[in-house]
Amino acid sequence: MLKSSIDKATGFEKRFENIGTLVYENATTASKAVAKEISALIRVKQSQKQPCILGLATGSSPKGLYAELVRLHKEEGLSFKNVVSFNLDEYYPMEPDSVNSYVRFMKEQLFNHVDILPENYYVPDGLLTKEAIADYCDAYETKIEALGGIDLQILGIGGNGHIGFNESGSLQNSKTRLVALDHITRVAASGDFGGLDNTPRTAITLGVKKIMEAKRVILMAWGEGKSNIIKTSTEGGVTSLVPASYLQEHNNATFILDKAAASKLTRINTPWLVEKIVWTDKLIRKAVLSLALHLKKPILMLTDADYIENGMSDLLADSGPAYNINIKIFNKLQNTITGWPGGKPNADDSKRPERSEPAKKRVVIFSPHPDDDIISMGGTFKRLQEQGHEVHVAYQTSGNIAVADDEALRFASFVCDYNDKFGIESKDANTIYEKASTFLKAKKSSEIDTAEVRYIKGLIRKGEARATSHFIGLPDSQIHFMNLPFYETGTIEKNPIGEEDIQLTMDLIEKIKPHQIYAAGDLADPHGTHKVCLDAIFAAVKKLKPKKFMKDCWVWLYRGAWQEWGIDEIEMAVPMGPDQVLEKRKGIFKHQSQKDGVVFQGADSREFWQRAEDRNKETADLYDELGLSHYAAMEAFVRWHY
């Protein structure tokens, strides 16, 4: 049975949860633990001369698991010859060799690298006629039953709580069948298909009934993007609206989570409601701000009775009365607000988030995609430049896959028209245009762009990023295009971080010798690019730490269009007035290729400028609700201590 290295919670502490949960430090250690259980099961079945029947999942969650199983096979001799596997689902219609096919996914991630027999793995057939699907699904279940049922079923979880493709509304006795995909599910997958219009509307999925009949079920979830649905699935009631909640009624199911995915569980998010805790400054701040927002009261209006009636009487006993706690937390929150993100010159900085000296700082803003800088911290970006700091911006990737095909064709055509108009002979330009045009007209939804098309798309985004930086006031010498190699795959699936990515980041930091680094700490980015970019910065900073200039370098993390820091996490909040909000919007509008129809929209239908404004307003409104000054908007930052 699985054990967790960091999850020491007792049954009493887990009483809000209606299903077994184990929390690991990260997805890597969690995946290794699951692989260890699977390998043990395979070996037990081998010793009994029996087949091991596995139910397998696709998506990002099990990739680490499959990588570890491959390692166990190659380095520790784990054989899969007695394994029979049944995959949960497949898009319909879907060719098995398509880059988005789950047949191809399973071969690339697992089957091609281990000794499982080809006749022993089953993935639903995406090429069936509709008339043949019902009989096929019955036969799929019959095969499972003939082998004695699934010994261990691996699951991921969708943002709406789906397991397999059993969407909201699926019944507990639902069978293997063709299903219509929920809009949320299609939006989440749209990046893989080059937009929502190309994303399948239907899929074949194993039914909930067969999942519930598995002898053992492990559901894996990573990242804070899954934290809300994990809380709902484990702590809420059993409901068809959240199919994963059915697992509460399974007698041997476990949710395997990393810390981020588990972050909204009651015992982790609000531990004072679960057990007696040691009240650290961080927990006090979180608890008091949560209480004020829950009761819809300004911090300074909280009373002793409010603390007692909401499970915080021990805090009151240790640090009360309420007035003393309120004042302390109010002042701490007030001290996060500053109109001087680079530090206010000639001022007492003992209670300010940034140092006053040096008065003029060298600053580098790392932007994973070409528009993250202006979307996420455009007001702060402009403020730093206006206040006289030497601001550099480093665009870490080209962002080329986020440009629509017709945009690329339009720009290639413009170059040809430009040359023709001014009498510039360029056969190469015409050839590139013709090649791009021919390719894009015949391009399949799952096909990777040619190198020429990717480069054209990259140039479009490069021009937009440069226009934004000029709008802020930066000279070309302070605009850096890094083109980190990990990104240049032509697909949404990126390579892992490499030494070259880290070295390029180190070289730029060492060249600028910044007093401030701003980096995207938004790990809710659905594409993962932000995480790899942040990992490159973290690795570079750690390697450069012994350098003398790094003693004066502070790292601030911002978040993107997807999510904001919690009010209890914010260490620097930069306010904006109405005019500054409009200026930021103008900067975002420089990115024309990302306006009026974004290739990778995510689950949010708003445009990026709308998301940014709403998010910044929500942060300002929270400060207002808590009794602090009311601003039009605020950009929030957390400092990373290395």
XYZ file of C-alpha atoms in Angstrom:
642
model
C 0.000 0.000 0.000
C 1.190 3.524 -0.739
C 2.868 5.599 1.924
C 3.660 9.278 1.698
C 6.870 10.909 2.841
C 5.185 14.161 3.861
C 1.574 13.238 4.605
C 1.463 12.374 8.319
C -2.178 13.295 8.879
C -4.208 10.962 11.081
C -7.693 9.699 10.379
C -9.061 12.355 12.738
C -7.293 15.116 10.831
C -8.667 13.750 7.553
C -12.234 13.658 8.842
C -13.420 16.230 6.297
C -12.328 13.873 3.508
C -14.625 11.055 2.450
C -11.937 9.127 0.589
C -8.342 8.100 1.211
C -5.880 10.820 0.232
C -2.081 10.860 0.244
C -0.127 14.054 -0.317
C 3.406 14.055 -1.734
C 5.987 16.798 -2.045
C 5.737 16.784 -5.844
C 4.399 14.832 -8.815
C 7.717 13.041 -9.372
C 7.861 11.393 -5.940
C 4.145 10.618 -6.104
C 4.478 8.981 -9.530
C 7.375 6.848 -8.294
C 5.293 5.666 -5.349
C 2.428 4.629 -7.653
C 4.885 2.874 -9.985
C 6.284 0.986 -7.010
C 2.804 -0.300 -6.117
C 2.117 -1.327 -9.719
C 5.478 -3.122 -10.036
C 4.826 -4.997 -6.786
C 1.411 -6.084 -8.063
C 2.877 -7.243 -11.398
C 5.524 -9.310 -9.585
C 2.981 -10.869 -7.214
C 0.844 -11.892 -10.188
C 3.941 -13.282 -11.908
C 4.753 -15.424 -8.864
C 1.184 -16.720 -8.970
C 1.480 -17.299 -12.739
C -1.520 -15.044 -13.298
C -2.095 -12.095 -15.639
C -2.046 -8.615 -14.115
C -4.979 -6.582 -15.437
C -4.289 -2.843 -15.464
C -6.667 -0.015 -16.322
C -4.604 2.825 -17.789
C -5.185 6.542 -18.308
C -3.790 9.200 -20.635
C -3.178 12.929 -20.279
C -0.423 14.767 -18.409
C -0.994 13.195 -14.980
C 0.306 9.645 -15.694
C 3.346 10.648 -17.777
C 5.696 10.532 -14.798
C 4.232 7.176 -13.784
C 4.861 5.686 -17.224
C 8.403 7.101 -17.304
C 9.136 5.403 -13.974
C 7.622 2.101 -15.128
C 9.872 2.237 -18.206
C 12.869 2.856 -15.938
C 11.894 -0.081 -13.715
C 11.712 -2.278 -16.810
C 15.063 -1.177 -18.243
C 17.082 -0.849 -15.034
C 15.442 -3.263 -12.603
C 14.172 -5.956 -14.920
C 10.429 -5.445 -14.408
C 8.690 -7.535 -17.073
C 5.283 -6.678 -18.516
C 4.768 -9.992 -20.304
C 1.985 -10.957 -17.903
C 0.299 -7.537 -18.092
C -2.988 -7.021 -19.919
C -4.049 -3.376 -20.102
C -7.293 -1.621 -20.953
C -7.241 2.085 -21.631
C -10.055 4.263 -20.342
C -10.934 6.168 -23.470
C -10.226 7.495 -26.938
C -11.446 10.479 -28.927
C -13.956 9.680 -31.662
C -13.344 9.785 -34.528
C -9.566 9.406 -34.228
C -6.923 7.747 -36.393
C -4.550 5.630 -34.295
C -1.420 7.289 -35.740
C -2.647 10.852 -35.157
C -0.477 12.875 -32.771
C -3.572 13.239 -30.570
C -4.494 9.559 -30.568
C -4.366 7.773 -27.234
C -3.052 4.702 -29.082
C -0.050 6.755 -30.133
C 0.244 8.322 -26.667
C 0.387 4.918 -24.950
C 2.917 3.561 -27.428
C 5.183 6.585 -27.073
C 4.893 6.826 -23.297
C 4.920 3.136 -22.335
C 4.179 0.262 -24.707
C 7.089 0.801 -27.138
C 9.578 0.819 -24.253
C 8.582 -2.301 -22.306
C 7.992 -5.968 -23.170
C 4.187 -5.970 -23.016
C 2.789 -8.178 -25.773
C 1.007 -6.181 -28.534
C -2.016 -8.471 -28.305
C -2.295 -7.691 -24.586
C -3.028 -3.963 -24.684
C -6.382 -2.510 -25.635
C -7.310 1.088 -26.456
C -10.839 1.961 -27.675
C -11.028 2.058 -31.464
C -11.542 5.567 -32.830
C -12.157 4.390 -36.396
C -15.371 2.419 -35.867
C -18.557 3.260 -37.694
C -21.138 4.689 -35.320
C -23.325 1.640 -35.904
C -20.556 -0.665 -34.654
C -19.758 1.224 -31.450
C -22.401 -0.300 -29.164
C -21.372 -3.893 -29.927
C -17.691 -2.953 -29.681
C -18.217 -1.427 -26.229
C -20.036 -4.531 -25.019
C -17.166 -6.692 -26.262
C -14.625 -4.389 -24.526
C -16.339 -4.970 -21.179
C -16.691 -8.707 -21.874
C -12.906 -8.984 -22.354
C -12.346 -7.317 -18.974
C -14.854 -9.605 -17.263
C -13.356 -12.726 -18.864
C -10.011 -11.854 -17.288
C -11.551 -11.451 -13.844
C -11.879 -7.668 -13.840
C -9.344 -4.862 -13.494
C -6.797 -5.400 -10.707
C -5.680 -1.767 -10.551
C -7.243 1.214 -12.318
C -5.256 4.428 -12.852
C -7.270 7.640 -13.202
C -6.685 11.312 -13.754
C -9.364 13.910 -13.080
C -10.843 16.600 -15.319
C -11.495 20.150 -14.214
C -15.201 19.308 -13.956
C -14.556 16.072 -12.050
C -14.782 13.681 -14.982
C -13.018 10.305 -14.791
C -12.211 8.770 -18.141
C -14.593 10.717 -20.328
C -17.486 10.147 -17.930
C -18.620 13.758 -17.855
C -20.890 15.505 -15.346
C -24.245 13.753 -15.296
C -22.805 10.267 -15.870
C -24.602 7.661 -13.795
C -22.819 5.317 -11.425
C -24.021 2.301 -13.420
C -23.031 3.797 -16.787
C -21.413 1.381 -19.227
C -18.698 1.727 -21.850
C -20.175 3.941 -24.569
C -19.882 6.856 -26.965
C -20.244 10.168 -25.114
C -20.497 13.845 -25.996
C -17.636 15.822 -24.479
C -18.365 18.686 -22.101
C -17.398 22.173 -23.285
C -14.921 22.496 -20.392
C -13.246 19.242 -21.434
C -13.018 20.344 -25.066
C -11.593 23.731 -24.128
C -8.953 22.049 -21.952
C -7.966 19.817 -24.903
C -8.200 22.522 -27.571
C -4.527 23.413 -27.353
C -3.588 19.949 -28.589
C -5.872 20.315 -31.597
C -4.955 23.849 -32.673
C -8.144 25.435 -31.372
C -11.629 24.564 -30.215
C -13.066 24.235 -33.728
C -10.741 21.295 -34.417
C -11.327 19.533 -31.090
C -13.438 16.341 -31.196
C -16.942 16.577 -29.765
C -17.270 12.887 -28.870
C -15.233 10.038 -27.375
C -15.533 6.396 -26.383
C -15.102 5.864 -22.639
C -15.072 3.018 -20.159
C -18.191 3.402 -18.015
C -18.249 4.361 -14.334
C -19.551 0.875 -13.464
C -16.413 -0.893 -14.708
C -14.187 1.664 -12.956
C -16.030 1.073 -9.685
C -15.675 -2.710 -10.154
C -11.867 -2.459 -10.254
C -10.250 -4.103 -7.225
C -8.055 -1.056 -6.615
C -8.333 2.523 -7.910
C -5.658 5.227 -7.806
C -6.570 8.746 -8.938
C -3.609 11.050 -9.542
C -3.764 14.847 -9.653
C -1.004 17.446 -9.851
C -0.957 21.226 -9.664
C -3.076 23.932 -8.104
C -5.305 23.987 -11.174
C -6.816 20.736 -9.857
C -7.097 21.848 -6.210
C -10.724 23.025 -6.294
C -12.105 19.892 -7.951
C -10.043 17.686 -5.618
C -11.638 19.378 -2.616
C -15.107 18.996 -4.138
C -14.543 15.340 -5.050
C -13.168 14.323 -1.667
C -15.044 16.557 0.784
C -18.342 17.130 -1.010
C -21.231 14.744 -1.379
C -21.485 11.921 -3.889
C -23.111 13.369 -7.002
C -23.371 12.663 -10.718
C -22.331 16.273 -11.289
C -18.839 15.281 -10.094
C -18.237 11.698 -11.277
C -14.968 11.443 -9.337
C -17.036 11.726 -6.148
C -18.390 8.220 -6.862
C -15.006 6.923 -5.705
C -15.999 7.814 -2.131
C -18.089 4.626 -2.279
C -15.227 2.436 -3.531
C -13.706 0.230 -0.822
C -10.118 0.543 -2.056
C -9.618 3.901 -3.774
C -6.929 6.492 -3.032
C -6.338 10.013 -4.327
C -2.589 10.579 -4.857
C -1.828 14.302 -4.847
C 1.074 16.699 -4.899
C 1.061 19.609 -2.441
C -0.415 22.034 -4.953
C -3.357 19.780 -5.878
C -4.037 19.177 -2.166
C -3.789 22.843 -1.219
C -7.559 23.426 -0.891
C -8.243 20.405 1.343
C -9.586 21.626 4.673
C -6.801 20.028 6.722
C -4.180 21.796 4.593
C -5.871 25.080 3.706
C -7.459 25.760 7.109
C -5.733 23.387 9.548
C -6.994 25.346 12.587
C -10.454 23.952 11.848
C -9.122 20.400 12.040
C -6.628 20.221 14.912
C -4.755 22.288 17.472
C -1.885 23.961 15.648
C 1.206 26.018 16.394
C 0.232 29.530 15.350
C 3.030 30.852 13.130
C 2.903 34.391 11.733
C 2.040 32.968 8.327
C -0.875 30.914 9.669
C -2.175 33.800 11.780
C -2.238 36.074 8.749
C -3.985 33.451 6.631
C -6.557 32.645 9.318
C -7.417 36.252 10.147
C -7.754 37.332 6.514
C -9.867 34.240 5.763
C -12.088 35.019 8.753
C -12.575 38.649 7.731
C -13.469 37.722 4.172
C -15.762 34.904 5.309
C -17.656 37.229 7.643
C -17.492 40.113 5.140
C -15.951 42.358 7.781
C -12.953 44.712 7.647
C -10.029 43.314 9.659
C -10.341 45.970 12.355
C -14.020 45.100 12.928
C -13.396 41.489 13.973
C -14.412 40.729 17.575
C -13.464 38.158 20.197
C -16.767 36.394 19.481
C -15.861 36.134 15.772
C -12.649 34.284 16.659
C -14.324 31.987 19.200
C -17.268 31.069 16.979
C -15.012 30.203 14.021
C -12.585 27.740 15.574
C -9.865 30.240 16.516
C -10.307 30.494 20.291
C -6.805 29.116 20.941
C -5.319 31.947 18.832
C -7.355 34.403 20.866
C -6.073 32.817 24.087
C -2.447 32.951 22.898
C -2.366 36.365 21.213
C -5.637 38.161 22.016
C -7.678 40.148 22.535
C -9.018 40.456 18.980
C -8.018 44.128 18.754
C -4.315 43.296 19.167
C -4.397 40.548 16.522
C -6.414 42.749 14.146
C -3.994 45.686 14.364
C -0.983 43.454 13.760
C -2.468 41.827 10.642
C -3.897 45.124 9.335
C -0.473 46.801 9.540
C 1.264 43.874 7.848
C -1.198 43.960 4.971
C -0.973 47.732 4.689
C 2.815 47.499 4.456
C 2.553 45.361 1.317
C 1.101 48.324 -0.626
C 3.647 50.450 -2.474
C 3.645 52.764 -5.464
C 7.416 52.306 -5.643
C 8.056 48.716 -6.803
C 11.759 49.465 -7.201
C 11.941 51.002 -3.724
C 11.297 54.604 -2.688
C 14.522 56.672 -2.709
C 15.561 58.497 0.481
C 12.798 56.846 2.510
C 12.609 54.600 5.549
C 12.287 51.158 3.986
C 12.012 49.149 7.211
C 8.325 48.508 6.603
C 8.302 48.664 2.819
C 8.425 45.579 0.595
C 11.479 46.855 -1.354
C 14.809 48.472 -0.448
C 15.310 52.181 -0.959
C 18.921 51.684 -2.102
C 20.264 51.708 -4.676
C 17.819 54.397 -5.734
C 18.226 53.427 -9.399
C 18.141 49.676 -9.817
C 18.889 47.349 -12.687
C 15.785 45.243 -13.280
C 15.117 42.247 -15.525
C 11.562 41.092 -16.198
C 11.399 37.516 -17.486
C 8.367 36.897 -19.677
C 7.671 33.230 -20.611
C 5.514 34.179 -23.610
C 5.869 37.474 -25.498
C 2.858 39.046 -23.738
C 3.139 37.813 -20.137
C 5.074 40.907 -19.043
C 2.376 43.386 -20.030
C -0.592 41.155 -19.133
C 0.681 40.180 -15.705
C 2.602 43.227 -14.503
C 2.144 45.939 -17.120
C 1.388 48.638 -14.539
C 4.472 47.753 -12.494
C 6.584 47.470 -15.659
C 5.651 51.030 -16.664
C 6.083 52.337 -13.105
C 9.630 50.918 -12.872
C 10.568 52.557 -16.174
C 8.975 55.908 -15.262
C 10.745 55.947 -11.894
C 14.129 55.827 -13.587
C 15.259 52.243 -13.161
C 17.242 50.470 -15.859
C 14.576 47.982 -16.927
C 15.328 45.024 -19.177
C 12.738 42.574 -20.470
C 13.664 39.022 -21.456
C 11.214 37.115 -23.635
C 12.005 33.503 -22.851
C 10.163 31.799 -25.739
C 8.980 32.734 -29.208
C 5.328 31.955 -28.434
C 4.964 30.907 -32.066
C 2.402 28.128 -31.578
C -0.135 30.671 -30.290
C -0.439 32.418 -33.670
C -3.310 31.414 -35.939
C -2.445 29.999 -39.363
C -4.253 32.752 -41.280
C -2.214 35.382 -39.397
C 1.019 33.729 -40.531
C -0.198 33.614 -44.115
C -1.278 37.240 -43.981
C 2.158 38.403 -42.837
C 4.001 36.248 -45.376
C 1.777 37.736 -48.086
C 2.533 41.237 -46.781
C 6.275 40.667 -47.242
C 5.707 39.638 -50.861
C 3.451 42.643 -51.522
C 5.965 44.954 -49.820
C 8.812 43.651 -51.992
C 6.687 43.949 -55.117
C 5.585 47.496 -54.308
C 9.125 48.780 -53.725
C 10.770 46.786 -56.503
C 12.715 44.492 -54.199
C 13.555 41.215 -55.914
C 13.304 38.290 -53.533
C 12.606 34.895 -54.999
C 13.242 33.362 -51.567
C 10.434 35.383 -50.002
C 8.007 34.289 -52.726
C 9.126 30.660 -52.371
C 8.626 30.760 -48.598
C 5.175 32.233 -49.074
C 4.195 29.597 -51.621
C 5.493 26.766 -49.430
C 3.714 28.135 -46.369
C 0.488 28.673 -48.312
C 0.530 25.164 -49.774
C 1.273 23.597 -46.392
C -1.352 25.543 -44.431
C -4.120 24.921 -46.949
C -3.580 21.156 -46.669
C -2.628 21.123 -42.971
C -4.378 18.587 -40.735
C -5.549 19.755 -37.324
C -2.935 17.622 -35.565
C -0.055 18.396 -37.935
C 3.072 20.224 -36.749
C 3.939 23.482 -38.522
C 6.936 23.534 -40.846
C 10.055 25.368 -39.683
C 9.271 28.301 -42.027
C 5.733 28.688 -40.699
C 6.951 28.527 -37.095
C 9.526 31.196 -37.823
C 6.949 33.489 -39.440
C 4.690 33.070 -36.411
C 7.641 33.773 -34.120
C 8.446 36.975 -36.006
C 4.858 38.164 -35.584
C 5.057 37.755 -31.830
C 8.550 39.230 -31.681
C 7.333 42.385 -33.411
C 4.395 42.678 -31.022
C 6.640 42.238 -27.983
C 9.056 44.877 -29.246
C 6.156 47.289 -29.864
C 4.973 46.772 -26.272
C 8.450 47.434 -24.864
C 8.750 50.602 -26.973
C 5.351 51.667 -25.660
C 6.708 51.281 -22.112
C 9.781 53.312 -23.099
C 12.526 50.703 -23.407
C 15.322 51.039 -25.995
C 16.147 48.018 -28.186
C 19.330 47.391 -26.170
C 17.172 46.477 -23.149
C 14.869 44.074 -25.038
C 16.142 40.486 -25.117
C 14.721 37.568 -27.118
C 16.051 34.382 -25.557
C 14.319 31.714 -27.708
C 14.927 28.999 -25.120
C 15.443 25.683 -26.960
C 13.022 23.606 -24.844
C 10.069 25.427 -26.426
C 10.848 24.904 -30.098
C 9.004 21.615 -30.710
C 6.196 23.067 -32.820
C 3.622 21.444 -30.524
C 2.008 22.218 -27.195
C 4.093 19.374 -25.727
C 7.469 20.865 -24.787
C 10.829 19.300 -24.101
C 12.072 19.140 -20.511
C 14.333 21.908 -19.295
C 17.897 21.480 -20.592
C 21.350 22.736 -19.668
C 21.297 25.136 -22.624
C 18.095 26.757 -21.302
C 19.720 27.242 -17.897
C 22.990 28.530 -19.363
C 21.232 31.107 -21.563
C 19.362 32.342 -18.486
C 22.559 32.498 -16.427
C 24.372 34.400 -19.167
C 21.696 37.096 -19.325
C 21.479 37.504 -15.544
C 25.266 37.748 -15.287
C 25.374 40.294 -18.099
C 22.749 42.584 -16.513
C 23.654 41.943 -12.843
C 20.144 42.928 -11.726
C 19.029 44.175 -8.317
C 15.546 42.862 -9.122
C 14.343 39.879 -11.116
C 10.659 39.503 -11.930
C 9.547 36.022 -12.998
C 6.249 34.306 -13.770
C 5.288 32.169 -10.796
C 1.961 31.230 -12.350
C 2.037 27.428 -12.224
C -1.639 27.269 -13.175
C -0.560 27.940 -16.761
C -2.374 25.150 -18.639
C 0.475 24.670 -21.118
C 3.327 24.188 -18.647
C 5.604 26.691 -20.391
C 5.575 28.958 -17.348
C 6.789 26.150 -15.109
C 9.727 25.223 -17.337
C 10.673 28.903 -17.699
C 10.528 29.348 -13.927
C 12.576 26.194 -13.370
C 15.235 27.616 -15.695
C 15.349 30.869 -13.681
C 15.440 29.043 -10.329
C 18.266 26.785 -11.528
C 20.213 29.748 -12.943
C 19.819 31.835 -9.784
C 20.938 28.962 -7.549
C 24.036 28.392 -9.686
C 24.855 32.120 -9.682
C 24.229 32.549 -5.947
C 27.959 32.578 -4.988
C 28.567 35.561 -7.301
C 29.030 38.841 -5.442
C 26.332 40.746 -7.372
C 23.698 38.169 -6.405
C 23.820 39.307 -2.767
C 21.881 42.392 -3.863
C 19.487 40.566 -6.188
C 15.879 40.001 -5.087
C 13.502 37.766 -7.022
C 9.816 38.728 -7.257
C 7.211 36.354 -8.659
C 4.142 37.564 -10.532
C 1.202 35.576 -11.841
C -0.410 35.508 -15.260
C -3.822 35.618 -16.847
C -4.908 32.367 -15.222
C -4.661 32.922 -11.466
C -3.600 35.406 -8.755
C -1.731 35.034 -5.484
C -3.867 34.475 -2.406
C -4.380 37.612 -0.323
C -2.447 35.965 2.528
C 0.541 35.287 0.222
C 1.002 38.777 -1.255
C 4.197 40.555 -0.168
C 4.090 43.500 -2.579
C 0.945 45.054 -4.045
C 1.407 47.809 -6.622
C -1.750 49.942 -6.953
C -3.026 51.446 -10.190
C -5.421 54.291 -10.849
C -8.027 54.285 -13.668
C -5.654 55.989 -16.115
C -2.911 53.431 -15.445
C -5.377 50.598 -16.056
C -6.167 52.086 -19.476
C -2.445 52.485 -20.241
C -1.882 48.821 -19.448
C -4.762 47.891 -21.749
C -3.136 49.851 -24.597
C 0.080 47.896 -24.018
C -1.768 44.572 -24.178
C -3.452 45.676 -27.420
C -0.014 45.768 -29.078
C -0.343 41.971 -29.212
C -2.818 41.937 -32.086
C -2.318 38.247 -32.880
C -3.644 37.412 -29.406
C -6.731 39.577 -29.666
C -10.264 38.721 -30.842
C -9.633 34.988 -30.865
C -6.796 33.321 -29.004
C -5.466 29.952 -30.183
C -5.010 28.655 -26.631
C -7.885 30.259 -24.819
C -8.068 27.911 -21.834
C -11.365 27.498 -20.007
C -11.902 31.268 -19.857
C -13.671 32.883 -22.826
C -12.552 36.418 -21.942
C -9.718 38.072 -23.833
C -6.416 38.449 -22.002
C -6.842 42.178 -21.353
C -10.236 41.509 -19.782
C -8.875 38.753 -17.573
C -5.992 40.951 -16.471
C -8.228 43.902 -15.623
C -10.757 41.756 -13.784
C -8.043 39.993 -11.815
C -6.296 43.262 -10.864
C -9.633 44.790 -9.846
C -10.474 41.734 -7.726
C -7.183 42.099 -5.850
C -7.869 45.778 -5.194
C -11.421 44.954 -4.078
C -10.091 42.416 -1.554
C -7.881 45.096 0.027
C -10.905 47.381 0.116
C -13.126 44.715 1.728
C -10.484 44.165 4.379
C -10.587 47.843 5.298
C -7.590 49.230 3.425
C -7.372 51.945 0.780
C -9.530 51.439 -2.301
C -7.706 51.480 -5.635
C -8.907 50.823 -9.171
C -6.563 47.838 -9.531
C -3.524 46.139 -7.999
C -0.742 43.905 -9.280
C 0.537 41.431 -6.712
C 3.947 39.839 -6.114
C 5.558 37.277 -3.818
C 9.268 37.268 -3.085
C 11.269 34.078 -3.658
C 14.070 33.584 -1.143
C 16.907 31.506 -2.581
